[in-house]
Amino acid sequence: MKRRKFLWYSLLFSSGCTVANNLNDISKKSVVNLPTKLRFTVTDVKGFKELQQDYGAFRTVLEEILNIKIEFFPVESFIAAAPALQLGQVDIVLAGPSEYVILNARAKAVPIVAITRPKYHSVIAVRADSGIKSISQLKGKKIAMRAKAGTAGHIYPTKLLLDAGLDPKSDVKILFLGDKGMEALKKGEVDALARSFSGYEKALRDAGLSETEFPVIASGPHLPSDVFVVSNHIDPAFREHIGNLMLKYQDKLLQSILVSPANEQFQGSKMMTAVDADYNMIREVYKAIGEGEFIN
């Protein structure tokens, strides 16, 4: 804990030195409507306490870099983030690829900065003693997935089922068990587990299990990056300013995200300009699995 606090305070000191220059930079741009504060949320983190715990250091560093007060605005789900953006209740959102295409479609959220995730692809794992070697053998079986509409823990695994000739609505029973999927698989309550590869590795590690005991029988392609989006109500010049500063000081921002062990999926990540077309593959998956209404 002391080491985390030391890192946090070090980040604050170094980022604080940038404030004056950043303010001068934006004053040289075209006239913009500068807000007095920005409200920030993360689509898969519920509650103020969790946001503070997992992104408190990030919020503080971003506040220093932008020289604007940042407040947390918790949302109950990624779907709730859309009306929050539309109503001006939240200004900046960190979203997964699946959540992004929904926020873009429903709230016209503007992507500014993508944050890569190494090992970000879907896997389906089973018990080694199950005799299951392929997805087609999951017909009539129960599959634990993480959360409805989650990119790696629902949307793409469903595409893998379809590609194997299975109807996810009738050929298998999908259970959304959050982070309890590995436990359910171990107990025999489900026959397979669908997660991101990094989530699968963490679940094994936390339970003291091995890949030999719970082998992967299917793996999807690398998925698009998570993305920071901003409200389309924010002045375009200021949106660009936010994105430029986040990229310029990405090392400090990434370090602040990693202060929380809950964000280990961002180990080795980097930030880059977000490109909307990179998420077309997710839009195609939504259509392929019959959930196109989410992005209309």
CSV table of C-alpha atoms in Angstrom, one decimal:
chain,number,residue,atom,x,y,z
A,1,MET,CA,0.0,0.0,0.0
A,2,LYS,CA,2.8,2.4,0.9
A,3,ARG,CA,4.4,1.8,-2.5
A,4,ARG,CA,1.2,2.6,-4.3
A,5,LYS,CA,0.8,5.8,-2.4
A,6,PHE,CA,4.4,6.8,-3.1
A,7,LEU,CA,3.9,6.2,-6.9
A,8,TRP,CA,0.6,8.2,-6.8
A,9,TYR,CA,2.3,11.2,-5.1
A,10,SER,CA,5.2,11.0,-7.5
A,11,LEU,CA,2.8,11.1,-10.4
A,12,LEU,CA,1.1,14.1,-8.9
A,13,PHE,CA,4.3,16.1,-8.5
A,14,SER,CA,5.6,15.4,-12.0
A,15,SER,CA,2.2,16.0,-13.7
A,16,GLY,CA,1.6,19.2,-11.7
A,17,CYS,CA,4.5,20.8,-13.4
A,18,THR,CA,2.8,20.5,-16.8
A,19,VAL,CA,-0.4,22.5,-15.9
A,20,ALA,CA,0.8,26.0,-16.8
A,21,ASN,CA,2.1,25.0,-20.2
A,22,ASN,CA,-1.1,23.1,-21.0
A,23,LEU,CA,-3.2,26.1,-20.1
A,24,ASN,CA,-1.0,28.3,-22.4
A,25,ASP,CA,-1.4,25.7,-25.2
A,26,ILE,CA,-5.2,25.9,-25.2
A,27,SER,CA,-5.2,29.6,-25.0
A,28,LYS,CA,-3.5,29.8,-28.3
A,29,LYS,CA,-6.2,27.7,-30.0
A,30,SER,CA,-9.5,28.9,-31.4
A,31,VAL,CA,-11.9,30.2,-28.8
A,32,VAL,CA,-13.5,27.3,-27.0
A,33,ASN,CA,-16.1,27.0,-24.2
A,34,LEU,CA,-13.9,25.7,-21.4
A,35,PRO,CA,-15.9,23.8,-18.8
A,36,THR,CA,-15.2,24.3,-15.1
A,37,LYS,CA,-15.3,20.5,-14.4
A,38,LEU,CA,-15.5,17.2,-16.3
A,39,ARG,CA,-17.4,14.1,-15.0
A,40,PHE,CA,-15.8,10.8,-15.7
A,41,THR,CA,-16.9,7.2,-15.5
A,42,VAL,CA,-15.9,3.6,-16.5
A,43,THR,CA,-18.6,1.4,-18.0
A,44,ASP,CA,-17.7,-1.8,-16.2
A,45,VAL,CA,-17.1,-0.3,-12.7
A,46,LYS,CA,-20.1,0.2,-10.5
A,47,GLY,CA,-20.3,2.6,-7.6
A,48,PHE,CA,-18.3,5.6,-6.4
A,49,LYS,CA,-16.2,3.5,-4.0
A,50,GLU,CA,-15.0,1.2,-6.8
A,51,LEU,CA,-14.3,4.1,-9.1
A,52,GLN,CA,-12.2,5.8,-6.4
A,53,GLN,CA,-10.4,2.6,-5.6
A,54,ASP,CA,-9.6,1.6,-9.2
A,55,TYR,CA,-9.3,5.0,-10.9
A,56,GLY,CA,-8.7,7.5,-8.2
A,57,ALA,CA,-5.0,7.9,-9.1
A,58,PHE,CA,-5.9,8.2,-12.8
A,59,ARG,CA,-8.5,10.9,-12.0
A,60,THR,CA,-6.0,12.9,-10.0
A,61,VAL,CA,-3.3,12.8,-12.7
A,62,LEU,CA,-5.8,13.6,-15.5
A,63,GLU,CA,-7.1,16.6,-13.4
A,64,GLU,CA,-3.5,17.9,-13.1
A,65,ILE,CA,-2.8,17.4,-16.8
A,66,LEU,CA,-6.0,19.1,-18.0
A,67,ASN,CA,-6.1,21.7,-15.2
A,68,ILE,CA,-9.8,21.0,-14.8
A,69,LYS,CA,-11.6,19.4,-11.9
A,70,ILE,CA,-12.6,15.8,-12.6
A,71,GLU,CA,-15.5,14.3,-10.8
A,72,PHE,CA,-16.7,10.6,-10.8
A,73,PHE,CA,-20.2,9.9,-12.0
A,74,PRO,CA,-20.9,6.2,-11.4
A,75,VAL,CA,-23.3,4.3,-13.8
A,76,GLU,CA,-25.0,1.1,-13.1
A,77,SER,CA,-24.3,-0.4,-16.5
A,78,PHE,CA,-22.8,0.4,-19.9
A,79,ILE,CA,-26.4,1.0,-21.2
A,80,ALA,CA,-26.9,3.6,-18.4
A,81,ALA,CA,-23.8,5.5,-19.7
A,82,ALA,CA,-25.6,6.3,-23.0
A,83,PRO,CA,-28.4,8.5,-21.5
A,84,ALA,CA,-25.9,9.9,-19.0
A,85,LEU,CA,-23.9,11.2,-22.0
A,86,GLN,CA,-27.0,12.4,-23.8
A,87,LEU,CA,-28.2,14.3,-20.7
A,88,GLY,CA,-24.9,15.9,-20.0
A,89,GLN,CA,-24.4,14.0,-16.7
A,90,VAL,CA,-21.1,12.6,-17.8
A,91,ASP,CA,-18.4,14.0,-20.1
A,92,ILE,CA,-15.7,11.3,-20.4
A,93,VAL,CA,-16.2,7.6,-20.4
A,94,LEU,CA,-13.7,4.7,-20.6
A,95,ALA,CA,-15.5,1.9,-22.4
A,96,GLY,CA,-14.8,-1.5,-23.9
A,97,PRO,CA,-15.2,-2.1,-27.6
A,98,SER,CA,-18.7,-3.5,-27.3
A,99,GLU,CA,-19.8,-0.7,-25.0
A,100,TYR,CA,-18.2,1.9,-27.4
A,101,VAL,CA,-20.3,0.9,-30.4
A,102,ILE,CA,-23.4,1.2,-28.3
A,103,LEU,CA,-22.5,4.6,-26.9
A,104,ASN,CA,-21.5,5.8,-30.3
A,105,ALA,CA,-24.8,4.7,-31.8
A,106,ARG,CA,-27.1,5.8,-29.0
A,107,ALA,CA,-25.4,8.9,-27.6
A,108,LYS,CA,-23.1,9.9,-30.5
A,109,ALA,CA,-20.1,9.6,-28.2
A,110,VAL,CA,-16.9,10.8,-29.8
A,111,PRO,CA,-13.8,8.5,-29.5
A,112,ILE,CA,-10.6,10.3,-28.7
A,113,VAL,CA,-8.0,7.9,-27.3
A,114,ALA,CA,-7.7,4.2,-27.5
A,115,ILE,CA,-5.9,2.2,-24.8
A,116,THR,CA,-4.6,-1.2,-26.1
A,117,ARG,CA,-4.9,-4.4,-24.1
A,118,PRO,CA,-2.3,-7.1,-24.7
A,119,LYS,CA,-3.7,-10.7,-24.8
A,120,TYR,CA,-7.2,-9.2,-25.5
A,121,HIS,CA,-9.1,-12.0,-27.2
A,122,SER,CA,-11.8,-14.4,-26.3
A,123,VAL,CA,-11.2,-18.0,-25.2
A,124,ILE,CA,-13.5,-20.9,-24.3
A,125,ALA,CA,-12.1,-23.3,-21.7
A,126,VAL,CA,-13.3,-26.6,-20.4
A,127,ARG,CA,-12.3,-29.2,-17.7
A,128,ALA,CA,-9.6,-31.5,-18.9
A,129,ASP,CA,-11.6,-34.6,-17.8
A,130,SER,CA,-14.7,-33.5,-19.7
A,131,GLY,CA,-13.8,-35.1,-23.0
A,132,ILE,CA,-14.8,-31.9,-24.8
A,133,LYS,CA,-12.3,-31.0,-27.5
A,134,SER,CA,-14.2,-28.6,-29.8
A,135,ILE,CA,-17.0,-26.0,-29.7
A,136,SER,CA,-19.4,-28.2,-31.6
A,137,GLN,CA,-19.3,-30.7,-28.6
A,138,LEU,CA,-20.8,-28.0,-26.4
A,139,LYS,CA,-24.3,-28.6,-27.9
A,140,GLY,CA,-26.7,-29.1,-25.0
A,141,LYS,CA,-24.1,-27.8,-22.5
A,142,LYS,CA,-24.0,-24.9,-20.0
A,143,ILE,CA,-21.5,-22.1,-20.7
A,144,ALA,CA,-20.5,-19.5,-18.1
A,145,MET,CA,-20.0,-16.0,-19.6
A,146,ARG,CA,-19.0,-12.9,-17.7
A,147,ALA,CA,-21.6,-10.2,-18.4
A,148,LYS,CA,-24.2,-9.6,-21.1
A,149,ALA,CA,-22.8,-7.5,-24.0
A,150,GLY,CA,-19.3,-7.7,-22.7
A,151,THR,CA,-16.9,-7.8,-25.6
A,152,ALA,CA,-14.6,-10.7,-24.7
A,153,GLY,CA,-16.9,-12.4,-22.2
A,154,HIS,CA,-20.1,-12.5,-24.3
A,155,ILE,CA,-20.2,-10.9,-27.7
A,156,TYR,CA,-17.3,-12.6,-29.3
A,157,PRO,CA,-17.7,-16.0,-27.6
A,158,THR,CA,-21.2,-16.0,-29.0
A,159,LYS,CA,-19.7,-15.4,-32.5
A,160,LEU,CA,-17.5,-18.4,-31.9
A,161,LEU,CA,-20.5,-20.5,-31.2
A,162,LEU,CA,-22.2,-19.4,-34.3
A,163,ASP,CA,-19.1,-20.1,-36.4
A,164,ALA,CA,-19.1,-23.6,-35.0
A,165,GLY,CA,-22.7,-24.1,-36.2
A,166,LEU,CA,-24.4,-23.7,-32.8
A,167,ASP,CA,-27.4,-21.6,-32.1
A,168,PRO,CA,-26.6,-19.7,-28.8
A,169,LYS,CA,-30.3,-19.4,-28.1
A,170,SER,CA,-31.3,-23.0,-28.4
A,171,ASP,CA,-28.2,-25.3,-28.6
A,172,VAL,CA,-26.5,-24.1,-25.4
A,173,LYS,CA,-27.5,-22.5,-22.1
A,174,ILE,CA,-25.6,-19.4,-21.3
A,175,LEU,CA,-25.2,-18.3,-17.7
A,176,PHE,CA,-23.8,-14.8,-16.8
A,177,LEU,CA,-21.8,-15.5,-13.7
A,178,GLY,CA,-19.4,-12.5,-13.5
A,179,ASP,CA,-16.1,-13.5,-12.0
A,180,LYS,CA,-17.5,-16.7,-10.6
A,181,GLY,CA,-17.4,-18.6,-13.9
A,182,MET,CA,-14.1,-20.5,-13.1
A,183,GLU,CA,-15.5,-21.6,-9.8
A,184,ALA,CA,-18.6,-22.9,-11.4
A,185,LEU,CA,-16.6,-24.7,-14.1
A,186,LYS,CA,-14.4,-26.3,-11.4
A,187,LYS,CA,-17.5,-27.5,-9.5
A,188,GLY,CA,-19.1,-29.0,-12.6
A,189,GLU,CA,-22.0,-26.5,-12.5
A,190,VAL,CA,-21.2,-25.5,-16.0
A,191,ASP,CA,-19.4,-27.3,-18.9
A,192,ALA,CA,-17.4,-24.4,-20.3
A,193,LEU,CA,-16.1,-20.9,-19.5
A,194,ALA,CA,-15.9,-18.0,-22.0
A,195,ARG,CA,-13.7,-15.1,-20.9
A,196,SER,CA,-11.0,-12.8,-22.2
A,197,PHE,CA,-7.6,-14.6,-22.2
A,198,SER,CA,-6.3,-12.3,-19.5
A,199,GLY,CA,-9.4,-12.9,-17.4
A,200,TYR,CA,-9.0,-16.6,-17.9
A,201,GLU,CA,-5.4,-16.5,-16.8
A,202,LYS,CA,-6.3,-14.4,-13.7
A,203,ALA,CA,-9.1,-16.8,-12.8
A,204,LEU,CA,-6.7,-19.7,-12.9
A,205,ARG,CA,-4.1,-17.9,-10.9
A,206,ASP,CA,-6.5,-16.7,-8.3
A,207,ALA,CA,-7.8,-20.3,-7.9
A,208,GLY,CA,-4.4,-21.9,-7.9
A,209,LEU,CA,-5.3,-23.9,-11.0
A,210,SER,CA,-3.4,-24.6,-14.3
A,211,GLU,CA,-4.2,-24.4,-18.0
A,212,THR,CA,-3.6,-28.2,-18.1
A,213,GLU,CA,-6.5,-28.8,-15.8
A,214,PHE,CA,-8.8,-26.3,-17.7
A,215,PRO,CA,-7.6,-26.2,-21.3
A,216,VAL,CA,-8.7,-23.7,-24.0
A,217,ILE,CA,-10.6,-25.4,-26.8
A,218,ALA,CA,-11.2,-22.2,-28.9
A,219,SER,CA,-9.7,-18.8,-29.2
A,220,GLY,CA,-10.8,-15.7,-31.1
A,221,PRO,CA,-8.8,-12.9,-32.9
A,222,HIS,CA,-7.3,-10.0,-31.1
A,223,LEU,CA,-10.1,-7.5,-30.2
A,224,PRO,CA,-10.1,-3.7,-30.6
A,225,SER,CA,-8.8,-1.5,-27.9
A,226,ASP,CA,-10.8,0.0,-25.0
A,227,VAL,CA,-11.5,3.6,-25.7
A,228,PHE,CA,-12.0,6.9,-24.0
A,229,VAL,CA,-15.0,8.7,-25.4
A,230,VAL,CA,-16.3,12.2,-24.8
A,231,SER,CA,-19.7,13.8,-25.0
A,232,ASN,CA,-20.5,15.3,-28.4
A,233,HIS,CA,-21.7,18.4,-26.4
A,234,ILE,CA,-18.1,19.3,-25.7
A,235,ASP,CA,-16.5,21.9,-28.0
A,236,PRO,CA,-14.6,20.0,-30.8
A,237,ALA,CA,-11.4,22.0,-30.2
A,238,PHE,CA,-11.5,21.1,-26.5
A,239,ARG,CA,-12.1,17.4,-27.4
A,240,GLU,CA,-9.0,17.5,-29.5
A,241,HIS,CA,-7.1,19.3,-26.7
A,242,ILE,CA,-8.0,16.5,-24.3
A,243,GLY,CA,-6.9,13.8,-26.7
A,244,ASN,CA,-3.6,15.5,-27.5
A,245,LEU,CA,-2.7,15.9,-23.8
A,246,MET,CA,-3.7,12.3,-22.9
A,247,LEU,CA,-1.4,11.0,-25.7
A,248,LYS,CA,1.4,13.4,-24.7
A,249,TYR,CA,1.3,12.3,-21.0
A,250,GLN,CA,0.2,8.7,-21.6
A,251,ASP,CA,3.1,7.3,-19.5
A,252,LYS,CA,1.9,9.1,-16.4
A,253,LEU,CA,-1.8,8.2,-17.1
A,254,LEU,CA,-1.0,4.5,-17.7
A,255,GLN,CA,1.1,4.3,-14.5
A,256,SER,CA,-1.8,5.8,-12.6
A,257,ILE,CA,-4.2,3.3,-14.0
A,258,LEU,CA,-1.9,0.5,-12.9
A,259,VAL,CA,-1.8,1.7,-9.3
A,260,SER,CA,-4.9,-0.5,-8.8
A,261,PRO,CA,-4.3,-4.3,-9.1
A,262,ALA,CA,-7.8,-4.5,-10.6
A,263,ASN,CA,-6.4,-2.9,-13.8
A,264,GLU,CA,-3.7,-5.5,-14.5
A,265,GLN,CA,-5.2,-6.1,-17.9
A,266,PHE,CA,-3.5,-2.8,-18.9
A,267,GLN,CA,0.0,-4.0,-18.2
A,268,GLY,CA,2.0,-3.3,-21.3
A,269,SER,CA,-0.7,-1.1,-22.8
A,270,LYS,CA,-0.2,2.1,-24.8
A,271,MET,CA,-2.5,4.9,-25.9
A,272,MET,CA,-3.2,6.0,-29.4
A,273,THR,CA,-5.6,8.1,-31.4
A,274,ALA,CA,-9.0,6.3,-31.5
A,275,VAL,CA,-10.3,5.4,-35.0
A,276,ASP,CA,-14.0,4.6,-35.2
A,277,ALA,CA,-13.5,2.2,-38.2
A,278,ASP,CA,-11.4,-0.1,-35.9
A,279,TYR,CA,-14.7,-1.1,-34.2
A,280,ASN,CA,-16.6,-2.2,-37.3
A,281,MET,CA,-15.7,-5.8,-36.5
A,282,ILE,CA,-17.7,-5.5,-33.3
A,283,ARG,CA,-20.6,-4.0,-35.2
A,284,GLU,CA,-20.5,-6.9,-37.6
A,285,VAL,CA,-20.5,-9.4,-34.6
A,286,TYR,CA,-23.6,-7.7,-33.1
A,287,LYS,CA,-25.4,-8.2,-36.4
A,288,ALA,CA,-24.2,-11.7,-36.8
A,289,ILE,CA,-25.5,-12.8,-33.4
A,290,GLY,CA,-28.9,-11.1,-33.9
A,291,GLU,CA,-28.3,-8.2,-31.5
A,292,GLY,CA,-28.2,-5.4,-34.1
A,293,GLU,CA,-30.8,-3.4,-32.2
A,294,PHE,CA,-28.2,-2.5,-29.6
A,295,ILE,CA,-26.3,-0.4,-32.1
A,296,ASN,CA,-29.2,1.1,-34.0
